[in-house]
Amino acid sequence: MNLLTDAWIPIQHQGNYQKIGLQQLLCGETDGELCLPRDDMELACLQLLCAIAQVLFTPKDKKELGRLVQQPLTPEIYAEVCKDKLDWFDLNHPQTPFMQIRGVDAKEPTPMEKLLAGVADGTNKAFVNPPGLGEALCGGCVAVSLFNVANNSPSMGGGFKGSLRGSTPITVLIKGKDLRQTLWLNVLTEETAESVMPWYQKTKNQRPNYLDRVNAGEKIPASSIGLVRGLLWQPSHFELLPVENNAICSCCGCEEPVYRGFKKAKFNYTVEGIWPHPLSSRTFTVKKGEKEEKFPSFTSTAPTWTHLSKLVVDQLEDTQNGQQAAPVLQQARKLIAADKIHLIVGGYRNNKATVLERRHEFFSLAQGWAEHGLVIHKITQGGLAYRSALHKALYLFAVGVKDKVHGSGVNLCNPVEANYYQQTENLLHQTFACVNFAAPDSTLQALNRKLKAVVLDLFEQATKPYRQEPKMLKALALARRSLHKSLNELEPEGAKT
């Protein structure tokens, strides 16, 4: 199967499910939305399509990208560009199959479920992952799975390398009016690529590392990895077992030739430095004169909006700590700054090689988002500050103050915090989507009033069962004073009581 010529992209169009080819999509011959049974597979499929579009058709500048967003390609242009790269995307190529290495030395085959994040580990649940989900996979689902393992999911543990972004990075994509537009909005121009990676020009003709392999034990500077090579980077040695006859794909449900296993082997090398992935923001700290950069990831059950500031806002004034938005968003500030923007945000939360949670969410930012990052930061920090006030009060209720007030011994922090996030999530989404960034004060004040009301209500609900316990009254009074003090400090000057 070849990703450039065969029909492998699963879409839903006017109520009908079908698979289309990349040419049909980019040439505007067929429209629809991606349709896969798992949200993480849909996100990975979209990333893969964006990567292929970037590899084949990197536009020179903003003007050319704008033309690609508005006008479909012609079949002639598509065929001409693809002809020299067909071997790159052939899943069964005899020497260089897509994202695989021929001749992997493995004692026994690995079942396909190991390519589906979270299916084979201990957190698998029947209501999330039906039994047999990875029994047999068609070529399209295998290609998406190979790409997902290489870019998004935890490594397979035990010495297997992770992605260039580390373990389980948060991915940010821009959503267009349709699938074709979405692809182009997440493609960098040469101008943007050169600003993000100054080594772009001298590395632009590199090939993926499953074609031009790295050596075992090699130390590779991140600045030696070009845009194309990095987008299709395969950190591990995988080799699919030969394709079998038609069967039902246990992931997408289509009857096609399927794969039932693959071979895998550890392969060690070191990438020195951070490779600036187009779809990821970066944070940095300076310690002992050394700059340390990281890609944000989901490390707790806190909802995705709590990360939004560091995903879309640049903060580079502080030389010791800072953050920078994903390159596609840096580019979008110039391309679609005057419009409302819609974002797709996703990733995994993990514990080493185990997937604990999947995330795939949509956010809208109102017109003005590009110039008013400080407002986005204030909204995010406000939501977190009210949560912190509630947490602090409930913590004092539980532990008291040493040698002064005995705590209740009842820890309500985690369940009440979960309720806070649940009750405020829609409110935060609506605020991001509707705020007048040019004059945000009234929106911020309204948000604070609503968050305050939620916090007070949750505190009263959580502590109500303990109001009749004499031994807990001092702890309760301490907690209530702490809460009102914190809430008063969050009021703007002139509104404090």
JSON list of C-alpha atoms in Angstrom, two decimals, residues 170-174 188 192 196 277-282 310-314 324-333:
[
{"chain": "A", "resi": 170, "resn": "ILE", "atom": "CA", "xyz": [0.99, 17.94, 23.66]},
{"chain": "A", "resi": 171, "resn": "THR", "atom": "CA", "xyz": [0.17, 18.53, 19.99]},
{"chain": "A", "resi": 172, "resn": "VAL", "atom": "CA", "xyz": [-1.53, 21.73, 18.76]},
{"chain": "A", "resi": 173, "resn": "LEU", "atom": "CA", "xyz": [-3.11, 22.02, 15.31]},
{"chain": "A", "resi": 174, "resn": "ILE", "atom": "CA", "xyz": [-5.15, 24.74, 13.63]},
{"chain": "A", "resi": 188, "resn": "LEU", "atom": "CA", "xyz": [5.13, 25.78, 7.48]},
{"chain": "A", "resi": 192, "resn": "THR", "atom": "CA", "xyz": [8.71, 30.32, 8.81]},
{"chain": "A", "resi": 196, "resn": "VAL", "atom": "CA", "xyz": [12.35, 28.46, 13.51]},
{"chain": "A", "resi": 277, "resn": "HIS", "atom": "CA", "xyz": [8.62, 20.52, 16.11]},
{"chain": "A", "resi": 278, "resn": "PRO", "atom": "CA", "xyz": [6.08, 22.59, 14.10]},
{"chain": "A", "resi": 279, "resn": "LEU", "atom": "CA", "xyz": [3.12, 21.37, 16.19]},
{"chain": "A", "resi": 280, "resn": "SER", "atom": "CA", "xyz": [4.52, 21.84, 19.70]},
{"chain": "A", "resi": 281, "resn": "SER", "atom": "CA", "xyz": [5.16, 24.75, 21.99]},
{"chain": "A", "resi": 282, "resn": "ARG", "atom": "CA", "xyz": [8.31, 24.82, 24.14]},
{"chain": "A", "resi": 310, "resn": "LYS", "atom": "CA", "xyz": [1.87, 27.96, 27.46]},
{"chain": "A", "resi": 311, "resn": "LEU", "atom": "CA", "xyz": [0.57, 26.41, 24.25]},
{"chain": "A", "resi": 312, "resn": "VAL", "atom": "CA", "xyz": [-0.30, 29.61, 22.40]},
{"chain": "A", "resi": 313, "resn": "VAL", "atom": "CA", "xyz": [1.39, 32.53, 24.18]},
{"chain": "A", "resi": 314, "resn": "ASP", "atom": "CA", "xyz": [5.01, 33.65, 23.80]},
{"chain": "A", "resi": 324, "resn": "GLN", "atom": "CA", "xyz": [7.19, 29.93, 22.91]},
{"chain": "A", "resi": 325, "resn": "ALA", "atom": "CA", "xyz": [4.13, 28.87, 20.96]},
{"chain": "A", "resi": 326, "resn": "ALA", "atom": "CA", "xyz": [4.18, 26.15, 18.33]},
{"chain": "A", "resi": 327, "resn": "PRO", "atom": "CA", "xyz": [5.69, 27.31, 15.01]},
{"chain": "A", "resi": 328, "resn": "VAL", "atom": "CA", "xyz": [2.35, 26.82, 13.21]},
{"chain": "A", "resi": 329, "resn": "LEU", "atom": "CA", "xyz": [0.81, 29.31, 15.63]},
{"chain": "A", "resi": 330, "resn": "GLN", "atom": "CA", "xyz": [3.69, 31.73, 15.22]},
{"chain": "A", "resi": 331, "resn": "GLN", "atom": "CA", "xyz": [2.99, 31.58, 11.50]},
{"chain": "A", "resi": 332, "resn": "ALA", "atom": "CA", "xyz": [-0.77, 31.89, 12.00]},
{"chain": "A", "resi": 333, "resn": "ARG", "atom": "CA", "xyz": [-0.28, 35.22, 13.80]}
]
